[in-house]
JSON list of C-alpha atoms in Angstrom, two decimals:
[
{"chain": "U", "resi": 233, "resn": "UNK", "atom": "CA", "xyz": [-9.94, 32.38, -19.77]},
{"chain": "U", "resi": 234, "resn": "UNK", "atom": "CA", "xyz": [-8.55, 35.30, -17.81]},
{"chain": "U", "resi": 235, "resn": "UNK", "atom": "CA", "xyz": [-4.82, 35.75, -18.32]},
{"chain": "U", "resi": 236, "resn": "UNK", "atom": "CA", "xyz": [-2.59, 36.25, -15.28]},
{"chain": "U", "resi": 237, "resn": "UNK", "atom": "CA", "xyz": [0.97, 35.52, -14.25]},
{"chain": "U", "resi": 238, "resn": "UNK", "atom": "CA", "xyz": [0.40, 33.88, -10.85]},
{"chain": "U", "resi": 239, "resn": "UNK", "atom": "CA", "xyz": [1.63, 30.31, -11.22]},
{"chain": "U", "resi": 240, "resn": "UNK", "atom": "CA", "xyz": [0.00, 29.30, -7.92]},
{"chain": "U", "resi": 241, "resn": "UNK", "atom": "CA", "xyz": [-3.50, 30.61, -8.64]},
{"chain": "U", "resi": 242, "resn": "UNK", "atom": "CA", "xyz": [-6.27, 28.08, -9.29]},
{"chain": "U", "resi": 243, "resn": "UNK", "atom": "CA", "xyz": [-9.05, 29.54, -11.44]},
{"chain": "U", "resi": 244, "resn": "UNK", "atom": "CA", "xyz": [-11.85, 27.18, -12.42]},
{"chain": "U", "resi": 245, "resn": "UNK", "atom": "CA", "xyz": [-11.07, 25.71, -15.85]},
{"chain": "U", "resi": 246, "resn": "UNK", "atom": "CA", "xyz": [-14.03, 24.31, -17.79]},
{"chain": "U", "resi": 247, "resn": "UNK", "atom": "CA", "xyz": [-14.40, 22.02, -20.80]},
{"chain": "U", "resi": 248, "resn": "UNK", "atom": "CA", "xyz": [-17.10, 19.79, -22.27]},
{"chain": "U", "resi": 249, "resn": "UNK", "atom": "CA", "xyz": [-16.18, 16.66, -20.29]},
{"chain": "U", "resi": 250, "resn": "UNK", "atom": "CA", "xyz": [-14.44, 17.99, -17.22]},
{"chain": "U", "resi": 251, "resn": "UNK", "atom": "CA", "xyz": [-14.16, 20.97, -14.94]},
{"chain": "U", "resi": 252, "resn": "UNK", "atom": "CA", "xyz": [-11.11, 21.74, -12.80]},
{"chain": "U", "resi": 253, "resn": "UNK", "atom": "CA", "xyz": [-12.14, 23.37, -9.54]},
{"chain": "U", "resi": 254, "resn": "UNK", "atom": "CA", "xyz": [-9.91, 24.75, -6.77]},
{"chain": "U", "resi": 255, "resn": "UNK", "atom": "CA", "xyz": [-9.35, 21.76, -4.46]},
{"chain": "U", "resi": 256, "resn": "UNK", "atom": "CA", "xyz": [-11.44, 21.91, -1.28]},
{"chain": "U", "resi": 257, "resn": "UNK", "atom": "CA", "xyz": [-12.37, 19.64, 1.62]},
{"chain": "U", "resi": 258, "resn": "UNK", "atom": "CA", "xyz": [-15.87, 19.79, 0.13]},
{"chain": "U", "resi": 259, "resn": "UNK", "atom": "CA", "xyz": [-14.56, 17.37, -2.52]},
{"chain": "U", "resi": 260, "resn": "UNK", "atom": "CA", "xyz": [-13.35, 14.83, 0.06]},
{"chain": "U", "resi": 261, "resn": "UNK", "atom": "CA", "xyz": [-16.36, 12.48, 0.17]},
{"chain": "U", "resi": 262, "resn": "UNK", "atom": "CA", "xyz": [-16.63, 12.12, -3.60]},
{"chain": "U", "resi": 263, "resn": "UNK", "atom": "CA", "xyz": [-12.88, 11.64, -3.97]},
{"chain": "U", "resi": 264, "resn": "UNK", "atom": "CA", "xyz": [-12.85, 8.99, -1.22]},
{"chain": "U", "resi": 265, "resn": "UNK", "atom": "CA", "xyz": [-15.55, 7.12, -3.12]},
{"chain": "U", "resi": 266, "resn": "UNK", "atom": "CA", "xyz": [-13.57, 7.40, -6.36]},
{"chain": "U", "resi": 267, "resn": "UNK", "atom": "CA", "xyz": [-10.38, 5.85, -4.93]},
{"chain": "U", "resi": 268, "resn": "UNK", "atom": "CA", "xyz": [-12.32, 3.07, -3.22]},
{"chain": "U", "resi": 269, "resn": "UNK", "atom": "CA", "xyz": [-13.37, 1.56, -6.57]},
{"chain": "U", "resi": 270, "resn": "UNK", "atom": "CA", "xyz": [-11.05, -1.40, -7.25]},
{"chain": "U", "resi": 271, "resn": "UNK", "atom": "CA", "xyz": [-8.95, -0.13, -4.30]},
{"chain": "U", "resi": 272, "resn": "UNK", "atom": "CA", "xyz": [-7.18, 2.29, -6.61]},
{"chain": "U", "resi": 273, "resn": "UNK", "atom": "CA", "xyz": [-5.27, 3.77, -3.69]},
{"chain": "U", "resi": 274, "resn": "UNK", "atom": "CA", "xyz": [-3.33, 0.51, -3.24]},
{"chain": "U", "resi": 275, "resn": "UNK", "atom": "CA", "xyz": [-1.55, 0.97, -6.62]},
{"chain": "U", "resi": 276, "resn": "UNK", "atom": "CA", "xyz": [2.08, 0.29, -5.69]},
{"chain": "U", "resi": 277, "resn": "UNK", "atom": "CA", "xyz": [3.96, 2.47, -8.19]},
{"chain": "U", "resi": 278, "resn": "UNK", "atom": "CA", "xyz": [2.27, 5.78, -7.44]},
{"chain": "U", "resi": 279, "resn": "UNK", "atom": "CA", "xyz": [1.00, 7.76, -4.47]},
{"chain": "U", "resi": 280, "resn": "UNK", "atom": "CA", "xyz": [-2.80, 7.91, -4.32]},
{"chain": "U", "resi": 281, "resn": "UNK", "atom": "CA", "xyz": [-4.50, 8.86, -1.04]},
{"chain": "U", "resi": 282, "resn": "UNK", "atom": "CA", "xyz": [-6.60, 6.21, 0.70]},
{"chain": "U", "resi": 283, "resn": "UNK", "atom": "CA", "xyz": [-10.27, 6.91, 1.47]},
{"chain": "U", "resi": 284, "resn": "UNK", "atom": "CA", "xyz": [-9.36, 7.49, 5.14]},
{"chain": "U", "resi": 285, "resn": "UNK", "atom": "CA", "xyz": [-6.43, 9.71, 4.20]},
{"chain": "U", "resi": 286, "resn": "UNK", "atom": "CA", "xyz": [-8.28, 11.87, 1.69]},
{"chain": "U", "resi": 287, "resn": "UNK", "atom": "CA", "xyz": [-8.96, 14.86, 3.96]},
{"chain": "U", "resi": 288, "resn": "UNK", "atom": "CA", "xyz": [-5.33, 14.89, 5.13]},
{"chain": "U", "resi": 289, "resn": "UNK", "atom": "CA", "xyz": [-4.08, 14.85, 1.52]},
{"chain": "U", "resi": 290, "resn": "UNK", "atom": "CA", "xyz": [-6.43, 17.68, 0.53]},
{"chain": "U", "resi": 291, "resn": "UNK", "atom": "CA", "xyz": [-5.23, 19.71, 3.51]},
{"chain": "U", "resi": 292, "resn": "UNK", "atom": "CA", "xyz": [-1.57, 18.98, 2.61]},
{"chain": "U", "resi": 293, "resn": "UNK", "atom": "CA", "xyz": [-2.08, 20.23, -0.92]},
{"chain": "U", "resi": 294, "resn": "UNK", "atom": "CA", "xyz": [-3.94, 23.29, 0.31]},
{"chain": "U", "resi": 295, "resn": "UNK", "atom": "CA", "xyz": [-1.07, 24.14, 2.69]},
{"chain": "U", "resi": 296, "resn": "UNK", "atom": "CA", "xyz": [1.39, 23.95, -0.20]},
{"chain": "U", "resi": 297, "resn": "UNK", "atom": "CA", "xyz": [-0.99, 26.14, -2.19]},
{"chain": "U", "resi": 298, "resn": "UNK", "atom": "CA", "xyz": [-1.07, 28.72, 0.61]},
{"chain": "U", "resi": 299, "resn": "UNK", "atom": "CA", "xyz": [2.76, 28.72, 0.58]},
{"chain": "U", "resi": 300, "resn": "UNK", "atom": "CA", "xyz": [2.79, 29.35, -3.18]},
{"chain": "U", "resi": 301, "resn": "UNK", "atom": "CA", "xyz": [4.40, 25.97, -3.92]},
{"chain": "U", "resi": 302, "resn": "UNK", "atom": "CA", "xyz": [1.51, 24.17, -5.64]},
{"chain": "U", "resi": 303, "resn": "UNK", "atom": "CA", "xyz": [-1.68, 24.90, -7.57]},
{"chain": "U", "resi": 304, "resn": "UNK", "atom": "CA", "xyz": [-4.14, 22.07, -6.73]},
{"chain": "U", "resi": 305, "resn": "UNK", "atom": "CA", "xyz": [-7.41, 21.30, -8.48]},
{"chain": "U", "resi": 306, "resn": "UNK", "atom": "CA", "xyz": [-10.18, 18.74, -8.12]},
{"chain": "U", "resi": 307, "resn": "UNK", "atom": "CA", "xyz": [-11.01, 17.02, -11.41]},
{"chain": "U", "resi": 308, "resn": "UNK", "atom": "CA", "xyz": [-14.81, 17.07, -11.74]},
{"chain": "U", "resi": 309, "resn": "UNK", "atom": "CA", "xyz": [-16.90, 15.11, -14.25]},
{"chain": "U", "resi": 310, "resn": "UNK", "atom": "CA", "xyz": [-18.81, 17.92, -15.97]},
{"chain": "U", "resi": 311, "resn": "UNK", "atom": "CA", "xyz": [-21.73, 15.61, -16.75]},
{"chain": "U", "resi": 312, "resn": "UNK", "atom": "CA", "xyz": [-22.35, 14.47, -13.15]},
{"chain": "U", "resi": 313, "resn": "UNK", "atom": "CA", "xyz": [-20.80, 17.31, -11.15]},
{"chain": "U", "resi": 314, "resn": "UNK", "atom": "CA", "xyz": [-18.88, 14.80, -9.01]},
{"chain": "U", "resi": 315, "resn": "UNK", "atom": "CA", "xyz": [-15.18, 15.06, -8.20]},
{"chain": "U", "resi": 316, "resn": "UNK", "atom": "CA", "xyz": [-13.38, 12.04, -9.63]},
{"chain": "U", "resi": 317, "resn": "UNK", "atom": "CA", "xyz": [-9.70, 12.94, -9.24]},
{"chain": "U", "resi": 318, "resn": "UNK", "atom": "CA", "xyz": [-6.99, 15.46, -8.44]},
{"chain": "U", "resi": 319, "resn": "UNK", "atom": "CA", "xyz": [-4.31, 17.26, -10.41]},
{"chain": "U", "resi": 320, "resn": "UNK", "atom": "CA", "xyz": [-1.79, 20.03, -9.73]},
{"chain": "U", "resi": 321, "resn": "UNK", "atom": "CA", "xyz": [0.83, 22.38, -11.00]},
{"chain": "U", "resi": 322, "resn": "UNK", "atom": "CA", "xyz": [3.97, 21.80, -8.94]},
{"chain": "U", "resi": 323, "resn": "UNK", "atom": "CA", "xyz": [7.67, 22.68, -9.08]},
{"chain": "U", "resi": 324, "resn": "UNK", "atom": "CA", "xyz": [6.54, 26.20, -9.92]},
{"chain": "U", "resi": 325, "resn": "UNK", "atom": "CA", "xyz": [9.39, 28.17, -11.45]},
{"chain": "U", "resi": 326, "resn": "UNK", "atom": "CA", "xyz": [8.11, 31.55, -12.73]},
{"chain": "U", "resi": 327, "resn": "UNK", "atom": "CA", "xyz": [11.65, 32.90, -13.15]},
{"chain": "U", "resi": 328, "resn": "UNK", "atom": "CA", "xyz": [12.43, 30.22, -15.71]},
{"chain": "U", "resi": 329, "resn": "UNK", "atom": "CA", "xyz": [8.82, 30.08, -16.97]},
{"chain": "U", "resi": 330, "resn": "UNK", "atom": "CA", "xyz": [8.47, 26.38, -16.20]},
{"chain": "U", "resi": 331, "resn": "UNK", "atom": "CA", "xyz": [6.20, 24.17, -14.13]},
{"chain": "U", "resi": 332, "resn": "UNK", "atom": "CA", "xyz": [5.24, 20.52, -13.82]},
{"chain": "U", "resi": 333, "resn": "UNK", "atom": "CA", "xyz": [1.78, 19.01, -14.23]},
{"chain": "U", "resi": 334, "resn": "UNK", "atom": "CA", "xyz": [1.62, 16.12, -11.78]},
{"chain": "U", "resi": 335, "resn": "UNK", "atom": "CA", "xyz": [0.35, 14.55, -8.56]},
{"chain": "U", "resi": 336, "resn": "UNK", "atom": "CA", "xyz": [-2.57, 13.51, -10.76]},
{"chain": "U", "resi": 337, "resn": "UNK", "atom": "CA", "xyz": [-4.93, 10.58, -10.29]},
{"chain": "U", "resi": 338, "resn": "UNK", "atom": "CA", "xyz": [-8.35, 9.71, -11.71]},
{"chain": "U", "resi": 339, "resn": "UNK", "atom": "CA", "xyz": [-10.88, 7.21, -10.43]},
{"chain": "U", "resi": 340, "resn": "UNK", "atom": "CA", "xyz": [-11.10, 3.96, -12.39]},
{"chain": "U", "resi": 341, "resn": "UNK", "atom": "CA", "xyz": [-14.50, 4.81, -13.85]},
{"chain": "U", "resi": 342, "resn": "UNK", "atom": "CA", "xyz": [-13.17, 8.11, -15.27]},
{"chain": "U", "resi": 343, "resn": "UNK", "atom": "CA", "xyz": [-10.17, 6.56, -17.00]},
{"chain": "U", "resi": 344, "resn": "UNK", "atom": "CA", "xyz": [-10.18, 6.22, -20.81]},
{"chain": "U", "resi": 345, "resn": "UNK", "atom": "CA", "xyz": [-13.20, 8.53, -21.09]},
{"chain": "U", "resi": 346, "resn": "UNK", "atom": "CA", "xyz": [-11.49, 11.62, -22.52]},
{"chain": "U", "resi": 347, "resn": "UNK", "atom": "CA", "xyz": [-11.57, 13.36, -19.12]},
{"chain": "U", "resi": 348, "resn": "UNK", "atom": "CA", "xyz": [-7.81, 13.08, -18.61]},
{"chain": "U", "resi": 349, "resn": "UNK", "atom": "CA", "xyz": [-7.05, 14.38, -22.11]},
{"chain": "U", "resi": 350, "resn": "UNK", "atom": "CA", "xyz": [-9.34, 17.36, -21.61]},
{"chain": "U", "resi": 351, "resn": "UNK", "atom": "CA", "xyz": [-7.93, 18.10, -18.15]},
{"chain": "U", "resi": 352, "resn": "UNK", "atom": "CA", "xyz": [-4.43, 18.16, -19.65]},
{"chain": "U", "resi": 353, "resn": "UNK", "atom": "CA", "xyz": [-5.70, 20.34, -22.52]},
{"chain": "U", "resi": 354, "resn": "UNK", "atom": "CA", "xyz": [-7.04, 22.87, -20.00]},
{"chain": "U", "resi": 355, "resn": "UNK", "atom": "CA", "xyz": [-3.88, 22.83, -17.87]},
{"chain": "U", "resi": 356, "resn": "UNK", "atom": "CA", "xyz": [-1.55, 23.13, -20.86]},
{"chain": "U", "resi": 357, "resn": "UNK", "atom": "CA", "xyz": [-3.56, 25.99, -22.33]},
{"chain": "U", "resi": 358, "resn": "UNK", "atom": "CA", "xyz": [-3.34, 27.88, -19.06]},
{"chain": "U", "resi": 359, "resn": "UNK", "atom": "CA", "xyz": [0.40, 27.17, -18.74]},
{"chain": "U", "resi": 360, "resn": "UNK", "atom": "CA", "xyz": [1.34, 28.24, -22.26]},
{"chain": "U", "resi": 361, "resn": "UNK", "atom": "CA", "xyz": [-1.33, 30.81, -23.17]},
{"chain": "U", "resi": 362, "resn": "UNK", "atom": "CA", "xyz": [-1.94, 32.53, -19.81]},
{"chain": "U", "resi": 363, "resn": "UNK", "atom": "CA", "xyz": [1.27, 31.98, -17.82]},
{"chain": "U", "resi": 364, "resn": "UNK", "atom": "CA", "xyz": [3.55, 32.12, -20.91]},
{"chain": "U", "resi": 365, "resn": "UNK", "atom": "CA", "xyz": [5.56, 29.06, -19.93]},
{"chain": "U", "resi": 366, "resn": "UNK", "atom": "CA", "xyz": [8.36, 27.96, -22.23]},
{"chain": "U", "resi": 367, "resn": "UNK", "atom": "CA", "xyz": [8.24, 24.34, -21.02]},
{"chain": "U", "resi": 368, "resn": "UNK", "atom": "CA", "xyz": [5.88, 22.10, -19.05]},
{"chain": "U", "resi": 369, "resn": "UNK", "atom": "CA", "xyz": [7.18, 18.91, -17.42]},
{"chain": "U", "resi": 370, "resn": "UNK", "atom": "CA", "xyz": [5.55, 15.58, -16.61]},
{"chain": "U", "resi": 371, "resn": "UNK", "atom": "CA", "xyz": [7.18, 13.01, -14.33]},
{"chain": "U", "resi": 372, "resn": "UNK", "atom": "CA", "xyz": [6.20, 9.43, -13.56]},
{"chain": "U", "resi": 373, "resn": "UNK", "atom": "CA", "xyz": [7.47, 6.14, -12.15]},
{"chain": "U", "resi": 374, "resn": "UNK", "atom": "CA", "xyz": [9.46, 3.96, -14.57]},
{"chain": "U", "resi": 375, "resn": "UNK", "atom": "CA", "xyz": [7.05, 1.10, -13.81]},
{"chain": "U", "resi": 376, "resn": "UNK", "atom": "CA", "xyz": [3.91, 3.20, -14.36]},
{"chain": "U", "resi": 377, "resn": "UNK", "atom": "CA", "xyz": [3.55, 2.11, -17.97]},
{"chain": "U", "resi": 378, "resn": "UNK", "atom": "CA", "xyz": [-0.03, 3.42, -18.20]},
{"chain": "U", "resi": 379, "resn": "UNK", "atom": "CA", "xyz": [1.06, 6.91, -17.18]},
{"chain": "U", "resi": 380, "resn": "UNK", "atom": "CA", "xyz": [4.12, 6.87, -19.46]},
{"chain": "U", "resi": 381, "resn": "UNK", "atom": "CA", "xyz": [1.98, 5.90, -22.45]},
{"chain": "U", "resi": 382, "resn": "UNK", "atom": "CA", "xyz": [-0.63, 8.53, -21.59]},
{"chain": "U", "resi": 383, "resn": "UNK", "atom": "CA", "xyz": [2.01, 11.27, -21.35]},
{"chain": "U", "resi": 384, "resn": "UNK", "atom": "CA", "xyz": [3.51, 10.24, -24.68]},
{"chain": "U", "resi": 385, "resn": "UNK", "atom": "CA", "xyz": [0.04, 10.30, -26.27]},
{"chain": "U", "resi": 386, "resn": "UNK", "atom": "CA", "xyz": [-0.26, 13.95, -25.24]},
{"chain": "U", "resi": 387, "resn": "UNK", "atom": "CA", "xyz": [2.67, 14.70, -27.51]},
{"chain": "U", "resi": 388, "resn": "UNK", "atom": "CA", "xyz": [5.27, 15.11, -24.76]},
{"chain": "U", "resi": 389, "resn": "UNK", "atom": "CA", "xyz": [8.83, 13.99, -25.46]},
{"chain": "U", "resi": 390, "resn": "UNK", "atom": "CA", "xyz": [10.94, 12.00, -23.02]},
{"chain": "U", "resi": 391, "resn": "UNK", "atom": "CA", "xyz": [13.84, 14.03, -21.64]},
{"chain": "U", "resi": 392, "resn": "UNK", "atom": "CA", "xyz": [15.47, 11.28, -19.59]},
{"chain": "U", "resi": 393, "resn": "UNK", "atom": "CA", "xyz": [15.35, 9.05, -16.53]},
{"chain": "U", "resi": 394, "resn": "UNK", "atom": "CA", "xyz": [16.42, 10.13, -13.03]},
{"chain": "U", "resi": 395, "resn": "UNK", "atom": "CA", "xyz": [17.79, 6.91, -11.55]},
{"chain": "U", "resi": 396, "resn": "UNK", "atom": "CA", "xyz": [17.10, 6.16, -7.85]},
{"chain": "U", "resi": 397, "resn": "UNK", "atom": "CA", "xyz": [15.30, 9.49, -7.68]},
{"chain": "U", "resi": 398, "resn": "UNK", "atom": "CA", "xyz": [12.80, 8.89, -4.88]},
{"chain": "U", "resi": 399, "resn": "UNK", "atom": "CA", "xyz": [12.66, 6.60, -1.83]},
{"chain": "U", "resi": 400, "resn": "UNK", "atom": "CA", "xyz": [9.11, 5.35, -1.21]},
{"chain": "U", "resi": 401, "resn": "UNK", "atom": "CA", "xyz": [7.70, 4.75, 2.27]},
{"chain": "U", "resi": 402, "resn": "UNK", "atom": "CA", "xyz": [8.19, 0.98, 1.88]},
{"chain": "U", "resi": 403, "resn": "UNK", "atom": "CA", "xyz": [11.87, 1.49, 1.09]},
{"chain": "U", "resi": 404, "resn": "UNK", "atom": "CA", "xyz": [11.61, 0.83, -2.66]},
{"chain": "U", "resi": 405, "resn": "UNK", "atom": "CA", "xyz": [13.31, 3.22, -5.05]},
{"chain": "U", "resi": 406, "resn": "UNK", "atom": "CA", "xyz": [11.63, 5.08, -7.91]},
{"chain": "U", "resi": 407, "resn": "UNK", "atom": "CA", "xyz": [13.36, 5.75, -11.18]},
{"chain": "U", "resi": 408, "resn": "UNK", "atom": "CA", "xyz": [11.59, 8.88, -12.43]},
{"chain": "U", "resi": 409, "resn": "UNK", "atom": "CA", "xyz": [10.89, 9.31, -16.15]},
{"chain": "U", "resi": 410, "resn": "UNK", "atom": "CA", "xyz": [10.85, 13.00, -17.17]},
{"chain": "U", "resi": 411, "resn": "UNK", "atom": "CA", "xyz": [8.88, 14.27, -20.17]},
{"chain": "U", "resi": 412, "resn": "UNK", "atom": "CA", "xyz": [8.23, 17.79, -21.40]},
{"chain": "U", "resi": 413, "resn": "UNK", "atom": "CA", "xyz": [6.33, 19.89, -23.91]},
{"chain": "U", "resi": 414, "resn": "UNK", "atom": "CA", "xyz": [7.88, 23.19, -25.05]},
{"chain": "U", "resi": 415, "resn": "UNK", "atom": "CA", "xyz": [6.12, 26.35, -26.11]},
{"chain": "U", "resi": 416, "resn": "UNK", "atom": "CA", "xyz": [7.01, 25.88, -29.77]},
{"chain": "U", "resi": 417, "resn": "UNK", "atom": "CA", "xyz": [5.54, 22.35, -29.67]},
{"chain": "U", "resi": 418, "resn": "UNK", "atom": "CA", "xyz": [2.30, 23.48, -28.02]},
{"chain": "U", "resi": 419, "resn": "UNK", "atom": "CA", "xyz": [0.37, 24.45, -31.20]},
{"chain": "U", "resi": 420, "resn": "UNK", "atom": "CA", "xyz": [0.85, 20.95, -32.66]},
{"chain": "U", "resi": 421, "resn": "UNK", "atom": "CA", "xyz": [0.14, 19.25, -29.31]},
{"chain": "U", "resi": 422, "resn": "UNK", "atom": "CA", "xyz": [-3.05, 21.33, -29.02]},
{"chain": "U", "resi": 423, "resn": "UNK", "atom": "CA", "xyz": [-4.23, 20.16, -32.47]},
{"chain": "U", "resi": 424, "resn": "UNK", "atom": "CA", "xyz": [-3.66, 16.55, -31.47]},
{"chain": "U", "resi": 425, "resn": "UNK", "atom": "CA", "xyz": [-5.54, 16.93, -28.19]},
{"chain": "U", "resi": 426, "resn": "UNK", "atom": "CA", "xyz": [-8.43, 18.71, -29.90]},
{"chain": "U", "resi": 427, "resn": "UNK", "atom": "CA", "xyz": [-8.73, 15.86, -32.42]},
{"chain": "U", "resi": 428, "resn": "UNK", "atom": "CA", "xyz": [-8.77, 13.28, -29.58]},
{"chain": "U", "resi": 429, "resn": "UNK", "atom": "CA", "xyz": [-11.42, 15.22, -27.69]},
{"chain": "U", "resi": 430, "resn": "UNK", "atom": "CA", "xyz": [-13.58, 15.54, -30.77]},
{"chain": "U", "resi": 431, "resn": "UNK", "atom": "CA", "xyz": [-13.55, 11.74, -31.11]},
{"chain": "U", "resi": 432, "resn": "UNK", "atom": "CA", "xyz": [-14.44, 11.33, -27.41]},
{"chain": "U", "resi": 433, "resn": "UNK", "atom": "CA", "xyz": [-17.39, 13.71, -27.73]},
{"chain": "U", "resi": 434, "resn": "UNK", "atom": "CA", "xyz": [-18.75, 11.79, -30.74]},
{"chain": "U", "resi": 435, "resn": "UNK", "atom": "CA", "xyz": [-18.93, 8.52, -28.80]}
]
């Protein structure tokens, strides 16, 4: 992996199960199909674009990328070559050597397959090994128990809860749970992720 210090750049990151590609409108059709399964986009405690809103969401993320405020990727199943989700670096803070991994969703059929763990492994390796971050954050809705458990399984520690942090479009309020991994924790987190991925590849 080529080392650089541009927090907003989006090089292709490749693993055995997944490939993270710079997000493009070329991914829109496959991503629209992915969110349509079980109407994933209707999940109430997170923001997932609808099939009809997929192009607009891709364009929104690409605009933030052009402004240097976000690094957006499409999550691609390496075995099929199809895009099955999105993920980003956001809250980029090069001065304090911090960023957040978030605005992530995966299609139902890609969940619990090892793809999410490998995508996080690739993103964390870039953050700590290439960008020399000292901390990487994860944030999620208090009621998103699946996401909270998944973040904890990565080895992240809970920093706290931001009460009444976000007002959703329907007027409901989100309490945001904040987790992080620090640079000194990364070697141990990496070992744990590698062990999980090895089990996934043996299945």
